[in-house]
PDB file of C-alpha atoms in Angstrom:
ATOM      1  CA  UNK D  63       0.000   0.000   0.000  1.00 58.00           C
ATOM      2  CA  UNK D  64       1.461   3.389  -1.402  1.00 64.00           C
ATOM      3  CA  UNK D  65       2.367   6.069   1.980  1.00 71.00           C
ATOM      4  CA  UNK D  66      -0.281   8.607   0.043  1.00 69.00           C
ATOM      5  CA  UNK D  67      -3.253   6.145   0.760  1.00 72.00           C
ATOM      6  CA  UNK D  68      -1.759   4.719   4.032  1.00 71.00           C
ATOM      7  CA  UNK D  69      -1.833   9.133   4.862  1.00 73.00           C
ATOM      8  CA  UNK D  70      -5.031   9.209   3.837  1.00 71.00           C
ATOM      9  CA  UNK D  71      -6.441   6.510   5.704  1.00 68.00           C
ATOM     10  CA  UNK D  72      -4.708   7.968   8.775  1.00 69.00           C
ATOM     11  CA  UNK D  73      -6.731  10.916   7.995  1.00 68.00           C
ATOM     12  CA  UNK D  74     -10.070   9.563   8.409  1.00 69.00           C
ATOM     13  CA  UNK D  75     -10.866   9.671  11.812  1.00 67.00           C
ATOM     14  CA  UNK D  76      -9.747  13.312  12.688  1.00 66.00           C
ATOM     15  CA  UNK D  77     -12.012  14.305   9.583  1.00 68.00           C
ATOM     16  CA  UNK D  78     -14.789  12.779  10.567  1.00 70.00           C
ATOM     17  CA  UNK D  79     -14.188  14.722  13.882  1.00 69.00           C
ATOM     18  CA  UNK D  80     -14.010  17.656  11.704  1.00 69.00           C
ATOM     19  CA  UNK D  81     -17.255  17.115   9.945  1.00 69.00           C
ATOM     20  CA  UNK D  82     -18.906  16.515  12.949  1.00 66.00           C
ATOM     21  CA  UNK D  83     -18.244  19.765  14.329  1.00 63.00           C
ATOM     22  CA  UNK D  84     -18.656  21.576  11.266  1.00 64.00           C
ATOM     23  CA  UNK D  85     -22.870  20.370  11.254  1.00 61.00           C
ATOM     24  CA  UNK D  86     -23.737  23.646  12.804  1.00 56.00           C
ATOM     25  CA  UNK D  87     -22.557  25.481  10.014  1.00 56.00           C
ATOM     26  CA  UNK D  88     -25.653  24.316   8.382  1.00 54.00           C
ATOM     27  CA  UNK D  89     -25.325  24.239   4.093  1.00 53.00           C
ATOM     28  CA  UNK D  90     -21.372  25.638   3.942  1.00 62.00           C
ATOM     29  CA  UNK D  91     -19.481  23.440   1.748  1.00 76.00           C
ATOM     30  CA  UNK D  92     -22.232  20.914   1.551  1.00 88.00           C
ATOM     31  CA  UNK D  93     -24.293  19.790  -1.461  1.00 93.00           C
ATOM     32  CA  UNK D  94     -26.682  16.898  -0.956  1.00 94.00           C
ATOM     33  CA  UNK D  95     -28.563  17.722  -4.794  1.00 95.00           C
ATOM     34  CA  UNK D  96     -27.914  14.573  -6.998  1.00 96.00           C
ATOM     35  CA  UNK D  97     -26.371  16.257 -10.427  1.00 96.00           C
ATOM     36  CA  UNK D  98     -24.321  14.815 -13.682  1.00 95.00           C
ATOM     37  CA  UNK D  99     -20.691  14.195 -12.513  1.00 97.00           C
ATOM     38  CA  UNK D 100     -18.182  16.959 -14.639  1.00 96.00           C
ATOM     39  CA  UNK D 101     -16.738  16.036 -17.528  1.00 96.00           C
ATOM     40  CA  UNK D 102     -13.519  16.326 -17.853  1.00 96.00           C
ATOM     41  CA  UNK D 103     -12.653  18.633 -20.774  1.00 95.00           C
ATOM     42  CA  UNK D 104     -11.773  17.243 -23.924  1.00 94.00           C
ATOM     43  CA  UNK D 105      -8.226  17.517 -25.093  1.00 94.00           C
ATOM     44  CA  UNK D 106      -6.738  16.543 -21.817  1.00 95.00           C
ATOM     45  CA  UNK D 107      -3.724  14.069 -21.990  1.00 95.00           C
ATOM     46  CA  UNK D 108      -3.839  11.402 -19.605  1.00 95.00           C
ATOM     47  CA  UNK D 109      -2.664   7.946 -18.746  1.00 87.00           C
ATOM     48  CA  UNK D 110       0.122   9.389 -17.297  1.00 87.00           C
ATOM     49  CA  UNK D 111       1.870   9.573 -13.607  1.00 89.00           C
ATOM     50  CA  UNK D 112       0.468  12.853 -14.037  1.00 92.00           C
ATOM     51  CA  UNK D 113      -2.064  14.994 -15.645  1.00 94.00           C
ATOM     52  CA  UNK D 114      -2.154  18.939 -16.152  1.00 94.00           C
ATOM     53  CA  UNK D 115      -4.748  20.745 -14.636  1.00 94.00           C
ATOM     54  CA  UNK D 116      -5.342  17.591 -11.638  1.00 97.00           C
ATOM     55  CA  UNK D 117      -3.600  16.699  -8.747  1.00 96.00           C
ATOM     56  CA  UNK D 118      -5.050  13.212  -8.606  1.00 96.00           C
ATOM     57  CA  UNK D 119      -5.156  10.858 -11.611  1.00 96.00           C
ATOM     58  CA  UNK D 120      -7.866   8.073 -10.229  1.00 96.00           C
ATOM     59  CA  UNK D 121      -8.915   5.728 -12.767  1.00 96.00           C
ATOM     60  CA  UNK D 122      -7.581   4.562 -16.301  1.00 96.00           C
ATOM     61  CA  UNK D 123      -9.552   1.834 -17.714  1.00 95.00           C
ATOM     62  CA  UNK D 124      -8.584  -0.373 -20.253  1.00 94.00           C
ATOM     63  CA  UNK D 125     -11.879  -2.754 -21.191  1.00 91.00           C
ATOM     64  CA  UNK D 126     -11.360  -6.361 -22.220  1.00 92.00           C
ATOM     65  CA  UNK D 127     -13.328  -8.883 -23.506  1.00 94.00           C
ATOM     66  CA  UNK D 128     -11.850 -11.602 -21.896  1.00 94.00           C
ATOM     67  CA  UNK D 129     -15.043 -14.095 -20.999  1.00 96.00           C
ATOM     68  CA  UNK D 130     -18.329 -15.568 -22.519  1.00 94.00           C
ATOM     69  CA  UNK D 131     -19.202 -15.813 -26.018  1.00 94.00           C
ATOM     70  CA  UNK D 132     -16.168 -14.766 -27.325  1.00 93.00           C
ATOM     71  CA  UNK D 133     -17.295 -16.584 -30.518  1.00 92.00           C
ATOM     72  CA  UNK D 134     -20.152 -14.116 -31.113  1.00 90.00           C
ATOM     73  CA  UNK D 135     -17.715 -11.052 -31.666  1.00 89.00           C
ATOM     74  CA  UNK D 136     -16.528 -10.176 -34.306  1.00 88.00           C
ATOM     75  CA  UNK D 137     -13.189  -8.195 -35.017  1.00 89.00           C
ATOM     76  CA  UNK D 138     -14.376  -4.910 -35.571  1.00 84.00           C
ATOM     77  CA  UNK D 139     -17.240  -5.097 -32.283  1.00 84.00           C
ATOM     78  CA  UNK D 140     -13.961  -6.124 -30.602  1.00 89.00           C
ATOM     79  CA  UNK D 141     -11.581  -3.232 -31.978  1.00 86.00           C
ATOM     80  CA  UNK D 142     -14.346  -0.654 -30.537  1.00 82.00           C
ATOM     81  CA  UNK D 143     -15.490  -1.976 -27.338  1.00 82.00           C
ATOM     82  CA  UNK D 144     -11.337  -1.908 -26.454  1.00 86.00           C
ATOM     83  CA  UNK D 145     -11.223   1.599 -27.757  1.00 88.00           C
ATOM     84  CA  UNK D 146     -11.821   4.161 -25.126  1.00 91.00           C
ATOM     85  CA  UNK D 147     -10.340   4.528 -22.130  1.00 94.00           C
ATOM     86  CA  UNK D 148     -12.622   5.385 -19.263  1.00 96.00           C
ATOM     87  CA  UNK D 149     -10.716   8.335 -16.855  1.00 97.00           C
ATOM     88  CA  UNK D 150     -11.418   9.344 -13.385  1.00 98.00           C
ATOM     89  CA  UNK D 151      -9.460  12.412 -12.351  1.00 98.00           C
ATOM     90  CA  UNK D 152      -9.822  14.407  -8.776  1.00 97.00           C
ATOM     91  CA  UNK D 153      -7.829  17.597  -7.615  1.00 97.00           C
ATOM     92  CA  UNK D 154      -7.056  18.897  -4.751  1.00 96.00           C
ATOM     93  CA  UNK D 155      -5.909  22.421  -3.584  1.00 96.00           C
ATOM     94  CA  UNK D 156      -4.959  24.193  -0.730  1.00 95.00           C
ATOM     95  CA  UNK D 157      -7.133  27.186   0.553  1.00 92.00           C
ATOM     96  CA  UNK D 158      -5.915  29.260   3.474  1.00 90.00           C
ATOM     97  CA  UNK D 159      -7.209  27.856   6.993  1.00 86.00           C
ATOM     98  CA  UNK D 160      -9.243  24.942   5.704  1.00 84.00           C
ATOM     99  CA  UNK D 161      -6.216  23.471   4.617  1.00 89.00           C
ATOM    100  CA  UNK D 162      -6.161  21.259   1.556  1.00 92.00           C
ATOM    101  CA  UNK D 163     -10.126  20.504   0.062  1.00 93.00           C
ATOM    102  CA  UNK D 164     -11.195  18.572  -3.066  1.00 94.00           C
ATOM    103  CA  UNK D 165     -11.692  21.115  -5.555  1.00 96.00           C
ATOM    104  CA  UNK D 166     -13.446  18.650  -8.045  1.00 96.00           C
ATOM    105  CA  UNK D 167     -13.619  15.732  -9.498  1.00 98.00           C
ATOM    106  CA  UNK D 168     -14.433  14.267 -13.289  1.00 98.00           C
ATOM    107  CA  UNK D 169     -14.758  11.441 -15.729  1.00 97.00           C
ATOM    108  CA  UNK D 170     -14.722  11.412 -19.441  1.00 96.00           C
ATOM    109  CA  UNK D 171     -13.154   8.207 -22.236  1.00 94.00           C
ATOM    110  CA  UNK D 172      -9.681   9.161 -23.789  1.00 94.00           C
ATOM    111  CA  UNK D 173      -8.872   7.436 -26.903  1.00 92.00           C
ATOM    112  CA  UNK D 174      -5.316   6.812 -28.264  1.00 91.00           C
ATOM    113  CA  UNK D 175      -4.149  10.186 -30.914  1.00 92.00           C
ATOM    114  CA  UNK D 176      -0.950  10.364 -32.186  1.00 90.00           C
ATOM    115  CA  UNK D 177       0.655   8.351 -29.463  1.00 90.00           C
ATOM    116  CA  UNK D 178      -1.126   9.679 -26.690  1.00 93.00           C
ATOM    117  CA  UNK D 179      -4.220   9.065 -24.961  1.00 94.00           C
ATOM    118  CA  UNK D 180      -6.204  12.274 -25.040  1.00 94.00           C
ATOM    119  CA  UNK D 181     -10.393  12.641 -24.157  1.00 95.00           C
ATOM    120  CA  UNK D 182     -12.561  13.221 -26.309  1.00 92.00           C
ATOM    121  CA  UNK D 183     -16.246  14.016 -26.760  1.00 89.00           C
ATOM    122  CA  UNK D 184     -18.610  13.498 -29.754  1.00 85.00           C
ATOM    123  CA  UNK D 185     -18.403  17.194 -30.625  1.00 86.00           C
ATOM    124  CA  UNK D 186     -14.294  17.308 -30.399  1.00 86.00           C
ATOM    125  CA  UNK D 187     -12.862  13.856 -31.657  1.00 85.00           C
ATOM    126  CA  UNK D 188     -13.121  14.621 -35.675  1.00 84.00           C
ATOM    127  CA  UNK D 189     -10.738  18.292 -34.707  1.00 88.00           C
ATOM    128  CA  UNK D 190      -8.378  16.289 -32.249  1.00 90.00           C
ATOM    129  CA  UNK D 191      -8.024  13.761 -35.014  1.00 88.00           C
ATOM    130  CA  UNK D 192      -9.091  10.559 -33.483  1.00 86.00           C
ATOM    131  CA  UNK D 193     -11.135   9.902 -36.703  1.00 78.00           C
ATOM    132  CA  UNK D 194     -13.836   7.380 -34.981  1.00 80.00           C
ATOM    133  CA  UNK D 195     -15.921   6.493 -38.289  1.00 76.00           C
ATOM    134  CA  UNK D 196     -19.423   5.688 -38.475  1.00 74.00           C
ATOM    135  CA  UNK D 197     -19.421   2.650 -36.043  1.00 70.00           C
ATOM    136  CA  UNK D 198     -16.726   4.029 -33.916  1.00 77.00           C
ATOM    137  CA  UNK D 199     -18.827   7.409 -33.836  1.00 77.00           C
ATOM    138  CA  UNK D 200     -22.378   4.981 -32.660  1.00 74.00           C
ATOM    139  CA  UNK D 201     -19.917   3.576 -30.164  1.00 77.00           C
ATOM    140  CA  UNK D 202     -18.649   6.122 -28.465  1.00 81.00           C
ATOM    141  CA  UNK D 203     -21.679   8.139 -28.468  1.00 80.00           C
ATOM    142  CA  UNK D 204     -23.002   5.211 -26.423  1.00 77.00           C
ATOM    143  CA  UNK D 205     -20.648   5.027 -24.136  1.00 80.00           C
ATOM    144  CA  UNK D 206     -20.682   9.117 -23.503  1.00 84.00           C
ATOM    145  CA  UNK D 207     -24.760   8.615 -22.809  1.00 82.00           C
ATOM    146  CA  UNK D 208     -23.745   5.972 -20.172  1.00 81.00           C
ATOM    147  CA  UNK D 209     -21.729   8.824 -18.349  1.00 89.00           C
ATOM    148  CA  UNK D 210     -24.950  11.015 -18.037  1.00 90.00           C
ATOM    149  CA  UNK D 211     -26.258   8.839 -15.318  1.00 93.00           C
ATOM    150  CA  UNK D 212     -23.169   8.931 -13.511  1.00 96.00           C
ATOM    151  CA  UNK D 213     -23.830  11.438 -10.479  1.00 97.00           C
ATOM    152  CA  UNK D 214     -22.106  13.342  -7.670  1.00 98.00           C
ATOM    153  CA  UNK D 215     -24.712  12.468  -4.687  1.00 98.00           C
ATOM    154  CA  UNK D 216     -23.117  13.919  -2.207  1.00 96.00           C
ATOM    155  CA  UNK D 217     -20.429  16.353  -1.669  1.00 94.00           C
ATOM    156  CA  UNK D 218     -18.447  18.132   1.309  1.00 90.00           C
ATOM    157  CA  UNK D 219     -14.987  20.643   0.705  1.00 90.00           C
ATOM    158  CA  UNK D 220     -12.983  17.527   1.587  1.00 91.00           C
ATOM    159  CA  UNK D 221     -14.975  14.508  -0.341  1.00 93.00           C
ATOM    160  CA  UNK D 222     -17.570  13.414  -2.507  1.00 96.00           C
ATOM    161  CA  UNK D 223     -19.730  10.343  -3.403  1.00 98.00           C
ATOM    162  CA  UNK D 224     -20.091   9.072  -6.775  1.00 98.00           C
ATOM    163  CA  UNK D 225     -22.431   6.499  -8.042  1.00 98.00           C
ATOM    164  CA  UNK D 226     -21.977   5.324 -11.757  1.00 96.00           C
ATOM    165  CA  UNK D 227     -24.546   2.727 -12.954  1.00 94.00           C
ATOM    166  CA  UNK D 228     -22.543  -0.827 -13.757  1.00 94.00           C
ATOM    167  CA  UNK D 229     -23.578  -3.946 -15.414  1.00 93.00           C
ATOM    168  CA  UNK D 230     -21.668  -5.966 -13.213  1.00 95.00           C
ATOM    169  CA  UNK D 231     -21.271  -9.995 -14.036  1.00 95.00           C
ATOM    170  CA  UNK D 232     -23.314 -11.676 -11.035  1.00 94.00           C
ATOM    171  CA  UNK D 233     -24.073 -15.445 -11.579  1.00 92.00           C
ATOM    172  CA  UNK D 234     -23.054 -15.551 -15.353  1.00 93.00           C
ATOM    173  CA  UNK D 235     -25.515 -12.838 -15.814  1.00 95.00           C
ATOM    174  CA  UNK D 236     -25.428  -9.039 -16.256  1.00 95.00           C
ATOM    175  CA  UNK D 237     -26.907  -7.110 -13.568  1.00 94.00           C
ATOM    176  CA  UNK D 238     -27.423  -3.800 -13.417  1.00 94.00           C
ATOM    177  CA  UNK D 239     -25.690  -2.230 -10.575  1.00 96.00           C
ATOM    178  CA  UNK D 240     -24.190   0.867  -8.732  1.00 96.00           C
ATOM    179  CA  UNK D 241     -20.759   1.040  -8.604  1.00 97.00           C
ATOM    180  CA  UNK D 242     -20.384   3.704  -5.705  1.00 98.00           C
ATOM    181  CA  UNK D 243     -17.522   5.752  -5.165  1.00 98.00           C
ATOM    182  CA  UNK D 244     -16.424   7.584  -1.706  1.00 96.00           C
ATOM    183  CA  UNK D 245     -13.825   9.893  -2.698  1.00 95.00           C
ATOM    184  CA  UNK D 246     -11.928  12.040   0.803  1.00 93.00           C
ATOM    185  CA  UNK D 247      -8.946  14.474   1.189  1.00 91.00           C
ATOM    186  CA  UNK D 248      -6.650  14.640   4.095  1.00 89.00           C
ATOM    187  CA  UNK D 249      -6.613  18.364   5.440  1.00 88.00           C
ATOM    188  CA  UNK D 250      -3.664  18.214   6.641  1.00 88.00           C
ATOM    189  CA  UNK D 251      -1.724  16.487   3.524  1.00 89.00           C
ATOM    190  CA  UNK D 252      -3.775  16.918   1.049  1.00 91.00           C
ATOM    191  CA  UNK D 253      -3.461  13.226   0.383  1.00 89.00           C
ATOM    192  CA  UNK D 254      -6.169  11.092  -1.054  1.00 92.00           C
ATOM    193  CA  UNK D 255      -8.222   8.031  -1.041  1.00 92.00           C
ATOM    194  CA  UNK D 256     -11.091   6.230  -2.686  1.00 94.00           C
ATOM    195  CA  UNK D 257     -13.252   3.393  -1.790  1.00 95.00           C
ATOM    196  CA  UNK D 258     -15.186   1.550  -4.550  1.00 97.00           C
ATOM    197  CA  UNK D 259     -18.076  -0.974  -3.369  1.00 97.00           C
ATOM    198  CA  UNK D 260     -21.345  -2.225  -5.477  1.00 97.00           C
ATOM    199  CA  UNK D 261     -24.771  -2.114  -4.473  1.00 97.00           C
ATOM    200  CA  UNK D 262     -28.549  -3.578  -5.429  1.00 95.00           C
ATOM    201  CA  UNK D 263     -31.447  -1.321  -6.117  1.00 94.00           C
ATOM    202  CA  UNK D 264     -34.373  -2.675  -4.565  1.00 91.00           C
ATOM    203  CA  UNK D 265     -36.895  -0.204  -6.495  1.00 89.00           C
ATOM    204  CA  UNK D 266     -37.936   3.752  -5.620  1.00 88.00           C
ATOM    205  CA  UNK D 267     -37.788   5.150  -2.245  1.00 86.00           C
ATOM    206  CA  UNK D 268     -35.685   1.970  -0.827  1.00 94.00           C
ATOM    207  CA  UNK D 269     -31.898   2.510   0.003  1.00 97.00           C
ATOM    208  CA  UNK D 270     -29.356   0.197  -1.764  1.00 97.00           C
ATOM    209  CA  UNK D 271     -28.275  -2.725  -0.772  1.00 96.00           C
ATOM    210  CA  UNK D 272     -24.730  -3.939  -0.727  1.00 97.00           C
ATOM    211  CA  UNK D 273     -23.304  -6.577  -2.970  1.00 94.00           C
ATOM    212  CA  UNK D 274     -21.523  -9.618  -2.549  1.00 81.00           C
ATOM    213  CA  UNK D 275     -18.410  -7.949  -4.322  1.00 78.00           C
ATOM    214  CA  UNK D 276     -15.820  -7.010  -1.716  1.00 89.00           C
ATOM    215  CA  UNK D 277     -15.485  -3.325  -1.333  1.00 93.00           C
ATOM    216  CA  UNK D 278     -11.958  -2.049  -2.457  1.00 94.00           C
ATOM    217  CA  UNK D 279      -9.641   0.289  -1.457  1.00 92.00           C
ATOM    218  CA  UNK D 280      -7.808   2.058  -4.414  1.00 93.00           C
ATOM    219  CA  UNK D 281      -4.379   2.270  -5.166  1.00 92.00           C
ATOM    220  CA  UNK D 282      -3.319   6.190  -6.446  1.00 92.00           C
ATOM    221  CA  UNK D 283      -3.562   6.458 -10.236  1.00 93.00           C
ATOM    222  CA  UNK D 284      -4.689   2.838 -10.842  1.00 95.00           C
ATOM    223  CA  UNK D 285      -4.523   1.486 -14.118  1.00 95.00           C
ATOM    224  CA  UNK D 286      -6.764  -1.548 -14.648  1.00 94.00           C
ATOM    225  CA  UNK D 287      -7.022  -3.480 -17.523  1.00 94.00           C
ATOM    226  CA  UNK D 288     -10.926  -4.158 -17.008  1.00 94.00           C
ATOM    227  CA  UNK D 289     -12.044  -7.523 -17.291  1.00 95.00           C
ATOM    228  CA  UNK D 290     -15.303  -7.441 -19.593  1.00 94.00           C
ATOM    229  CA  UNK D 291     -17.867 -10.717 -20.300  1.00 96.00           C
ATOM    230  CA  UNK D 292     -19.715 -11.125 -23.421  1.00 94.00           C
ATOM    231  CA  UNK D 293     -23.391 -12.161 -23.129  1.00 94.00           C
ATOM    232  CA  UNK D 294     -24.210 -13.630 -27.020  1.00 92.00           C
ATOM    233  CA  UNK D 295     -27.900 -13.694 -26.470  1.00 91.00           C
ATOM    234  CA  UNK D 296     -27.567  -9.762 -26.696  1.00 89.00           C
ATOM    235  CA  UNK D 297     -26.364  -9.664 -30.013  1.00 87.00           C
ATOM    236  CA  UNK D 298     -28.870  -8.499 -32.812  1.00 86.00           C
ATOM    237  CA  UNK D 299     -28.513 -10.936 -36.310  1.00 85.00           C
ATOM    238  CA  UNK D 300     -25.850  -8.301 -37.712  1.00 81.00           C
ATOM    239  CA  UNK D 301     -23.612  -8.795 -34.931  1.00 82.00           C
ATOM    240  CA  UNK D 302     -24.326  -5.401 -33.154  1.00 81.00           C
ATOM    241  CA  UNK D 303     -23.956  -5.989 -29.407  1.00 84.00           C
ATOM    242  CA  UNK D 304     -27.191  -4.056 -27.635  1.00 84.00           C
ATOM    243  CA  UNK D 305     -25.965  -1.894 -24.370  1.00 83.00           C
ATOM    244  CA  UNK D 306     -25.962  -4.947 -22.284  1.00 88.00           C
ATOM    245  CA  UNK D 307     -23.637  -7.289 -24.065  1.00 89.00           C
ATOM    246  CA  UNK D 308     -20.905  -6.301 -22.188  1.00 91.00           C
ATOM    247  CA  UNK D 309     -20.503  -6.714 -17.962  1.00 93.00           C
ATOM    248  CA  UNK D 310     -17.654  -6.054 -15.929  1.00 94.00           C
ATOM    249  CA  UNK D 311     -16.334  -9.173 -14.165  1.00 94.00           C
ATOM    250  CA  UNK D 312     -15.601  -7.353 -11.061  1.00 94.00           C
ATOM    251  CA  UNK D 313     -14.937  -4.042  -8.811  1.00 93.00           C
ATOM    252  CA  UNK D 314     -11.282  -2.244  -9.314  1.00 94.00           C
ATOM    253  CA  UNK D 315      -8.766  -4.314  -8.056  1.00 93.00           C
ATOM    254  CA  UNK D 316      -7.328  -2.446  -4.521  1.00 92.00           C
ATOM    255  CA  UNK D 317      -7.036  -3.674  -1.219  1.00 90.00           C
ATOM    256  CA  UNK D 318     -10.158  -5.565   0.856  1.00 91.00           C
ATOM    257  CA  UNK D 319     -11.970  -3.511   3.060  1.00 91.00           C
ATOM    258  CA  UNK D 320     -14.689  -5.881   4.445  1.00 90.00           C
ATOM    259  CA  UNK D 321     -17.873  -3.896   5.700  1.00 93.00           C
ATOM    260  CA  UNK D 322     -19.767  -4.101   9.114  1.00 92.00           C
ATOM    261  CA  UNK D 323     -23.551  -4.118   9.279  1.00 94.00           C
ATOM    262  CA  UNK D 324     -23.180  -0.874  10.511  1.00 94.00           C
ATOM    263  CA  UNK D 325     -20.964   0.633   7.756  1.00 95.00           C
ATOM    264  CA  UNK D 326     -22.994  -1.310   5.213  1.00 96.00           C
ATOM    265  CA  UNK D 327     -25.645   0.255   5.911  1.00 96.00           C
ATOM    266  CA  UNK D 328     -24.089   4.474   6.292  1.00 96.00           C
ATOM    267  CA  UNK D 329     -22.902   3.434   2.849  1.00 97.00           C
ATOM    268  CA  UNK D 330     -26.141   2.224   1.102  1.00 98.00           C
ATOM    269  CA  UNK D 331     -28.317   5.270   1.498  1.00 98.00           C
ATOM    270  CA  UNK D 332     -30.009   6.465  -1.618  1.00 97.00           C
ATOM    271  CA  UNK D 333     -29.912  10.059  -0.701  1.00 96.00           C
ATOM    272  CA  UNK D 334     -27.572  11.682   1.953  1.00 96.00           C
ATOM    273  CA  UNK D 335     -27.600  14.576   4.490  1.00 93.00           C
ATOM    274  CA  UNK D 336     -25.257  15.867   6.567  1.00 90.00           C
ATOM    275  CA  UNK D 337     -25.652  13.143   9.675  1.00 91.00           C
ATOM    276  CA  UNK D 338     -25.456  10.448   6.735  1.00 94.00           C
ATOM    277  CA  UNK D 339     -22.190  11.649   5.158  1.00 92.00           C
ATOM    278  CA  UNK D 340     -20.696  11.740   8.694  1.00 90.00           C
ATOM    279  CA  UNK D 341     -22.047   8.665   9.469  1.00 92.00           C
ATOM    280  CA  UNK D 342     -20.573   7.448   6.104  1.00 93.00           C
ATOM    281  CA  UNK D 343     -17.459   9.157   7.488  1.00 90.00           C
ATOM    282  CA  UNK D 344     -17.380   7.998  10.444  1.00 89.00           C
ATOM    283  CA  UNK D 345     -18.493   4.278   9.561  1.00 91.00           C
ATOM    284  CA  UNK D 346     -15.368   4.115   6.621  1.00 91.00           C
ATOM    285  CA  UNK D 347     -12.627   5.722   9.726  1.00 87.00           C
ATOM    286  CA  UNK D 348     -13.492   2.195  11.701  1.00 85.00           C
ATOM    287  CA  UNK D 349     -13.484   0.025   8.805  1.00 85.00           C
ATOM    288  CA  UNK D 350     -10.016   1.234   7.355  1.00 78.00           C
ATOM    289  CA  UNK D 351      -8.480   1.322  11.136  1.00 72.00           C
ATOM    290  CA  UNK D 352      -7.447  -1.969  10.618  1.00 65.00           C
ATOM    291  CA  UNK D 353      -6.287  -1.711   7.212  1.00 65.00           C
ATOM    292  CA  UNK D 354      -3.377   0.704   7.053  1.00 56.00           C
ATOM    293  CA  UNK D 355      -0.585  -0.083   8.322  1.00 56.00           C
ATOM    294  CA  UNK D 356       2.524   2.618   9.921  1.00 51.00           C
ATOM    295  CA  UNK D 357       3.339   4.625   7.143  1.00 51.00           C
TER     296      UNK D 357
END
């Protein structure tokens, strides 16, 4: 485990402190309104150790179709569906006496250019050159639709949750799922961690309920080279896959972080309020006690 995670772990506990006695300060720096996670803008390089403009590369994804009916695909389904590069980037910044906050965070697909991996969008890849082509254009459009549901539910100066809707391979079948993301900054440091863990939607009104996938505890900057299964039932007679042919075998690889009842249940709420994020808080401190070791 990297010292920058192991800091930020170390972290938790006095900022849930921190939270707690900031609850009198009523809506400053809190946002409890569900809304579209930012996109990162188009143009950015990344894949990098680092990335201009953001402290804190998060995710580079690399899909694969690695499982299932392999048979069904065809080269050119295969060529796109490894395309783009799904990005998660944070930053964090320093401000005065609240020491260092999470400024914001984002999530866009890159696409190789030139030797680079730079994001695009549907209105920008023809001028950066990535020169998609009609199926590549369908594609991609598809997979920038799939980032609209992806939402900031909850944020605070010095975190943020994110859920982003994941077929997720459960039984040999795809299930719809969340894929929840608790994102915190270390005031002191500025250091940063993230915490990845799925969840069941009952139906309206109900909170979610958590998965049998372990949650994980990212690694800084973590490239994955995402595991993807091929249903062949959701292929049409042309060999177009529909938008659930593909599932994701499992969570980000990071470190275990086994849940209590208790924390299971802080980090399943639908919608959030200031008691739930420090509860959340709180809840994740005692969890990750155990799990970091002396820096």
């Amino acid at each position: 485990m990297r010292n920058s995670t192991v800091r930020a772990l170390l972290a938790l506990p006095a900022l849930a402190l921190y939270a707690s006695s900031c609850l009198a300060q009523g809506g400053a720096g809190w946002d409890f309104q569900p809304r579209p996670l930012t996109r990162i803008p188009s143009g950015v390089v990344v894949g990098g150790d680092t990335v201009q403009g953001w402290s804190n590369p998060i995710l580079f994804v690399r899909g694969q179709l690695t499982s299932g009916d392999l048979s069904v695909v065809n080269s050119t389904v295969t060529r796109y569906a490894e395309l783009f590069n799904l990005i998660l980037l944070a930053n964090v910044v320093q401000q005065g006496d609240d020491g260092y906050v999470l400024e914001k965070a984002a999530i866009g697909f890159s696409t190789s250019i030139g030797g680079r991996n730079v994001v695009i969008t549907s209105d920008t890849h023809r001028q950066l050159g990535a020169n998609l082509g009609f199926i590549g254009g369908s594609v991609f459009s598809g997979n920038e639709a799939a980032l609209k549901d992806t939402q900031q539910t909850a944020r605070y100066r010095y975190g943020m949750v994110i859920d982003a809707p994941t077929l997720l391979l459960r039984d040999g079948k795809h299930v719809l799922t969340t894929a929840r993301y608790f994102i915190w900054v270390s005031r002191r440091t500025g250091d940063l961690g993230v915490l990845v863990w799925a969840m069941d939607d009952p139906g309206p009104g109900a909170d979610f309920r958590l998965i049998d996938a372990t949650p994980q505890l990212l690694p800084p900057n973590l490239h994955e080279n995402r595991r993807m299964h091929v249903d062949g039932g959701q292929f049409n007679m042309l060999g177009i896959p529909s938008a659930t042919a593909f599932a994701v075998e499992s969570l980000p690889p990071g470190t275990d972080v086994p849940f209590s009842p208790e924390l299971a249940k802080a980090a399943c709420v639908r919608t959030f309020d200031q008691q739930k994020y420090v509860a959340l808080l709180t809840q994740v401190a005692k969890a990750v006690a155990q799990t970091a070791p002396a820096p």
